[in-house]
Amino acid sequence: MENAVKKSYISNVGNGRVTFIGNDSTAAAMASISQVYEREAEEYMELNDIAEKNLEENGVVIMGSTFAKEMPVGELVQSFELDYNVYNRSFTDLSIADAKELFAACAQTLEPAKIILQLGETDLERGFKSVPELIKEYIALVKDIKKRNRFSDIVIVSVCENANGIQPAEFNAQLEKMADELGCKYADITEAAKDNMPSVKAFSLLRRFMRNGISFCEAMTMVEY
């Protein structure tokens, strides 16, 4: 299974981008978004116009920083033969403090059954705030998302070590505690950092959080991976 996924992953990854002309609603939403994220946010909002909505029964939105942004979700959904929609609404170098406005503009309208958050990586790299300060911002974000998407399950995902030398153990421990206190699920994907293809491994670990139940075949392929 691993070789098949990697073959598909390598053959399908591209670097093309799509340019859209924004409409009035897009322009209004962009007004509250930092210029740092403008291009990515505009693209996501335009994609939402053609994306399948009302995903409450079995749809997934991923929002994270650079690690999640680089996850080729479309190719991995095909490789793992998933039968539900997974939309990646992640941003390069996204900080926790900026995620609230971006979620509201780029993910809320999809109304997914599952919301997967993988944030904190950029904040730990910058080192401007302490772990308690970051957790406080994360709590505010989750509470805001819960108000906007009352029927969505929220999954809080751990941060992995990376080439920039971050040590996320303390942060991840607080994330797990926070998830429990807020009634969210916690997904530990730290082992993905040691894999030769971290994105594939992380996605494999997250699959069991993406739907209400898994089939016997899915369970077996997770074990095999």
Short mmCIF file of C-alpha atoms in Angstrom, two decimals:
data_model
loop_
_atom_site.label_atom_id
_atom_site.label_comp_id
_atom_site.label_asym_id
_atom_site.label_seq_id
_atom_site.Cartn_x
_atom_site.Cartn_y
_atom_site.Cartn_z
CA MET A 1 0.00 0.00 0.00
CA GLU A 2 2.81 2.40 0.91
CA ASN A 3 4.58 1.95 -2.44
CA ALA A 4 1.33 2.47 -4.36
CA VAL A 5 0.58 5.67 -2.46
CA LYS A 6 4.08 7.03 -2.96
CA LYS A 7 4.03 6.23 -6.68
CA SER A 8 0.72 8.05 -7.11
CA TYR A 9 1.90 10.93 -4.93
CA ILE A 10 5.09 11.48 -6.89
CA SER A 11 3.44 11.21 -10.31
CA ASN A 12 0.58 13.60 -9.56
CA VAL A 13 2.20 16.46 -7.66
CA GLY A 14 2.37 19.65 -9.70
CA ASN A 15 3.29 23.26 -9.09
CA GLY A 16 0.68 25.07 -11.15
CA ARG A 17 -1.54 27.74 -9.68
CA VAL A 18 -4.96 28.99 -10.72
CA THR A 19 -5.81 32.68 -10.93
CA PHE A 20 -9.34 33.91 -10.35
CA ILE A 21 -11.12 37.22 -10.68
CA GLY A 22 -12.70 38.06 -7.34
CA ASN A 23 -16.36 38.98 -7.00
CA ASP A 24 -17.95 41.47 -4.59
CA SER A 25 -18.38 38.96 -1.75
CA THR A 26 -14.77 37.91 -2.07
CA ALA A 27 -13.61 41.52 -1.93
CA ALA A 28 -15.64 42.14 1.23
CA ALA A 29 -14.19 39.12 2.98
CA MET A 30 -10.66 40.08 1.95
CA ALA A 31 -10.96 43.40 3.75
CA SER A 32 -10.31 41.80 7.14
CA ILE A 33 -7.47 39.52 5.99
CA SER A 34 -3.79 40.33 6.31
CA GLN A 35 -1.97 41.04 3.05
CA VAL A 36 0.36 38.14 3.86
CA TYR A 37 -2.45 35.67 3.14
CA GLU A 38 -4.37 37.56 0.45
CA ARG A 39 -3.47 35.47 -2.60
CA GLU A 40 -4.11 32.12 -0.93
CA ALA A 41 -7.33 33.36 0.69
CA GLU A 42 -8.73 34.71 -2.58
CA GLU A 43 -7.99 31.42 -4.32
CA TYR A 44 -9.74 29.42 -1.58
CA MET A 45 -12.81 31.66 -1.61
CA GLU A 46 -13.11 31.31 -5.37
CA LEU A 47 -12.72 27.54 -5.08
CA ASN A 48 -15.51 27.50 -2.48
CA ASP A 49 -17.88 28.88 -5.12
CA ILE A 50 -17.55 25.62 -7.06
CA ALA A 51 -16.93 23.24 -4.13
CA GLU A 52 -19.61 20.93 -2.80
CA LYS A 53 -21.31 22.51 0.20
CA ASN A 54 -23.23 21.15 3.19
CA LEU A 55 -20.72 18.44 4.02
CA GLU A 56 -22.18 17.77 7.49
CA GLU A 57 -22.63 14.05 6.93
CA ASN A 58 -19.17 13.17 5.67
CA GLY A 59 -16.88 16.01 4.59
CA VAL A 60 -13.56 17.25 5.92
CA VAL A 61 -11.77 20.60 5.99
CA ILE A 62 -8.11 20.80 6.98
CA MET A 63 -6.72 24.14 8.16
CA GLY A 64 -3.12 24.44 9.21
CA SER A 65 0.21 26.10 8.57
CA THR A 66 3.04 25.15 6.21
CA PHE A 67 3.18 21.41 6.97
CA ALA A 68 -0.55 21.03 6.27
CA LYS A 69 -0.38 23.41 3.30
CA GLU A 70 2.19 21.19 1.59
CA MET A 71 0.02 18.08 2.01
CA PRO A 72 -1.24 17.13 -1.49
CA VAL A 73 -4.71 16.24 -0.29
CA GLY A 74 -6.26 15.71 -3.73
CA GLU A 75 -3.65 13.13 -4.72
CA LEU A 76 -3.79 11.38 -1.34
CA VAL A 77 -7.60 11.13 -1.38
CA GLN A 78 -7.31 9.39 -4.75
CA SER A 79 -4.44 7.17 -3.64
CA PHE A 80 -6.23 6.02 -0.50
CA GLU A 81 -9.51 5.71 -2.46
CA LEU A 82 -11.54 7.75 0.02
CA ASP A 83 -15.22 8.21 -0.73
CA TYR A 84 -15.69 11.61 0.89
CA ASN A 85 -14.61 15.19 0.21
CA VAL A 86 -11.46 16.54 1.85
CA TYR A 87 -10.63 20.22 1.31
CA ASN A 88 -7.29 21.70 2.34
CA ARG A 89 -7.63 25.31 3.46
CA SER A 90 -4.16 25.72 4.94
CA PHE A 91 -1.82 28.70 4.60
CA THR A 92 1.93 29.06 4.39
CA ASP A 93 3.33 30.31 7.73
CA LEU A 94 -0.12 30.67 9.28
CA SER A 95 -0.08 31.77 12.92
CA ILE A 96 -2.79 30.83 15.40
CA ALA A 97 -3.69 34.49 15.93
CA ASP A 98 -4.54 34.94 12.23
CA ALA A 99 -6.52 31.73 11.79
CA LYS A 100 -9.92 32.97 13.01
CA GLU A 101 -10.56 35.43 10.19
CA LEU A 102 -9.18 33.03 7.60
CA PHE A 103 -11.36 30.17 8.78
CA ALA A 104 -14.44 32.39 8.63
CA ALA A 105 -13.60 33.54 5.11
CA CYS A 106 -12.24 30.34 3.56
CA ALA A 107 -13.67 27.31 5.38
CA GLN A 108 -16.84 28.10 7.31
CA THR A 109 -19.22 28.02 4.35
CA LEU A 110 -18.24 24.44 3.47
CA GLU A 111 -20.01 23.28 6.67
CA PRO A 112 -17.92 20.12 7.06
CA ALA A 113 -18.58 17.20 9.36
CA LYS A 114 -14.94 17.29 10.47
CA ILE A 115 -12.61 20.26 10.95
CA ILE A 116 -8.95 19.33 11.33
CA LEU A 117 -6.67 22.01 12.79
CA GLN A 118 -2.89 21.73 12.64
CA LEU A 119 -1.54 25.01 13.95
CA GLY A 120 1.32 26.22 16.13
CA GLU A 121 4.23 25.26 13.90
CA THR A 122 4.85 28.82 12.66
CA ASP A 123 4.37 30.33 16.12
CA LEU A 124 6.92 27.96 17.67
CA GLU A 125 9.42 28.77 14.92
CA ARG A 126 9.06 32.52 15.48
CA GLY A 127 9.29 32.21 19.25
CA PHE A 128 7.52 35.49 19.93
CA LYS A 129 5.01 34.03 22.39
CA SER A 130 5.12 31.51 25.20
CA VAL A 131 3.29 28.18 25.06
CA PRO A 132 0.57 29.37 27.49
CA GLU A 133 -0.01 32.44 25.31
CA LEU A 134 -0.32 30.29 22.20
CA ILE A 135 -2.73 27.90 23.90
CA LYS A 136 -4.88 30.85 24.99
CA GLU A 137 -5.11 31.99 21.36
CA TYR A 138 -5.88 28.43 20.24
CA ILE A 139 -8.71 28.15 22.77
CA ALA A 140 -10.23 31.39 21.47
CA LEU A 141 -10.00 30.07 17.91
CA VAL A 142 -11.67 26.75 18.71
CA LYS A 143 -14.48 28.43 20.63
CA ASP A 144 -15.11 30.77 17.70
CA ILE A 145 -15.20 27.87 15.24
CA LYS A 146 -17.63 26.00 17.49
CA LYS A 147 -19.98 28.97 17.36
CA ARG A 148 -19.78 29.17 13.58
CA ASN A 149 -19.99 25.42 12.88
CA ARG A 150 -22.02 23.98 15.73
CA PHE A 151 -22.46 20.56 14.18
CA SER A 152 -18.86 19.96 13.14
CA ASP A 153 -16.41 17.74 15.03
CA ILE A 154 -13.07 19.43 15.64
CA VAL A 155 -9.79 17.52 15.60
CA ILE A 156 -6.69 19.17 17.10
CA VAL A 157 -3.49 17.87 15.49
CA SER A 158 -0.05 17.80 17.05
CA VAL A 159 2.90 19.74 15.66
CA CYS A 160 5.85 17.77 14.27
CA GLU A 161 9.53 18.47 14.69
CA ASN A 162 11.00 20.00 11.56
CA ALA A 163 14.22 21.18 9.95
CA ASN A 164 13.93 24.53 11.73
CA GLY A 165 14.67 22.83 15.03
CA ILE A 166 11.41 23.35 16.92
CA GLN A 167 10.80 21.15 19.96
CA PRO A 168 6.99 20.91 20.20
CA ALA A 169 6.67 18.37 23.05
CA GLU A 170 5.44 20.86 25.67
CA PHE A 171 3.11 22.55 23.19
CA ASN A 172 1.66 19.22 22.07
CA ALA A 173 1.04 18.14 25.66
CA GLN A 174 -0.93 21.33 26.24
CA LEU A 175 -2.78 20.82 22.95
CA GLU A 176 -3.93 17.38 24.05
CA LYS A 177 -5.13 18.77 27.37
CA MET A 178 -6.90 21.64 25.61
CA ALA A 179 -8.62 19.29 23.18
CA ASP A 180 -9.99 17.20 26.04
CA GLU A 181 -11.25 20.25 27.93
CA LEU A 182 -12.98 21.68 24.84
CA GLY A 183 -14.60 18.41 23.78
CA CYS A 184 -12.40 17.96 20.70
CA LYS A 185 -10.45 14.96 19.47
CA TYR A 186 -6.65 14.98 19.58
CA ALA A 187 -4.57 13.46 16.77
CA ASP A 188 -0.91 12.71 17.43
CA ILE A 189 1.03 12.68 14.16
CA THR A 190 4.50 13.34 15.60
CA GLU A 191 5.86 10.06 14.20
CA ALA A 192 5.28 11.39 10.68
CA ALA A 193 8.36 13.60 11.06
CA LYS A 194 10.59 10.51 10.94
CA ASP A 195 9.03 9.12 7.78
CA ASN A 196 10.69 9.59 4.40
CA MET A 197 7.39 11.08 3.17
CA PRO A 198 5.95 12.94 6.17
CA SER A 199 2.85 14.23 4.34
CA VAL A 200 1.75 10.74 3.31
CA LYS A 201 2.35 9.35 6.79
CA ALA A 202 0.51 12.26 8.46
CA PHE A 203 -2.49 11.87 6.15
CA SER A 204 -2.58 8.14 6.84
CA LEU A 205 -2.60 8.79 10.60
CA LEU A 206 -5.37 11.36 10.22
CA ARG A 207 -7.71 9.19 8.18
CA ARG A 208 -9.36 7.57 11.18
CA PHE A 209 -10.39 11.03 12.38
CA MET A 210 -11.92 12.01 9.04
CA ARG A 211 -15.13 10.01 9.13
CA ASN A 212 -17.62 8.62 11.61
CA GLY A 213 -16.40 5.07 11.13
CA ILE A 214 -13.84 3.12 9.14
CA SER A 215 -14.17 -0.05 7.14
CA PHE A 216 -12.24 -3.25 7.87
CA CYS A 217 -10.19 -2.69 4.70
CA GLU A 218 -9.25 0.84 5.77
CA ALA A 219 -8.22 -0.39 9.20
CA MET A 220 -6.00 -3.04 7.63
CA THR A 221 -4.31 -0.60 5.25
CA MET A 222 -3.57 1.75 8.15
CA VAL A 223 -1.86 -1.11 9.95
CA GLU A 224 0.07 -2.05 6.83
CA TYR A 225 1.28 1.51 6.34
#
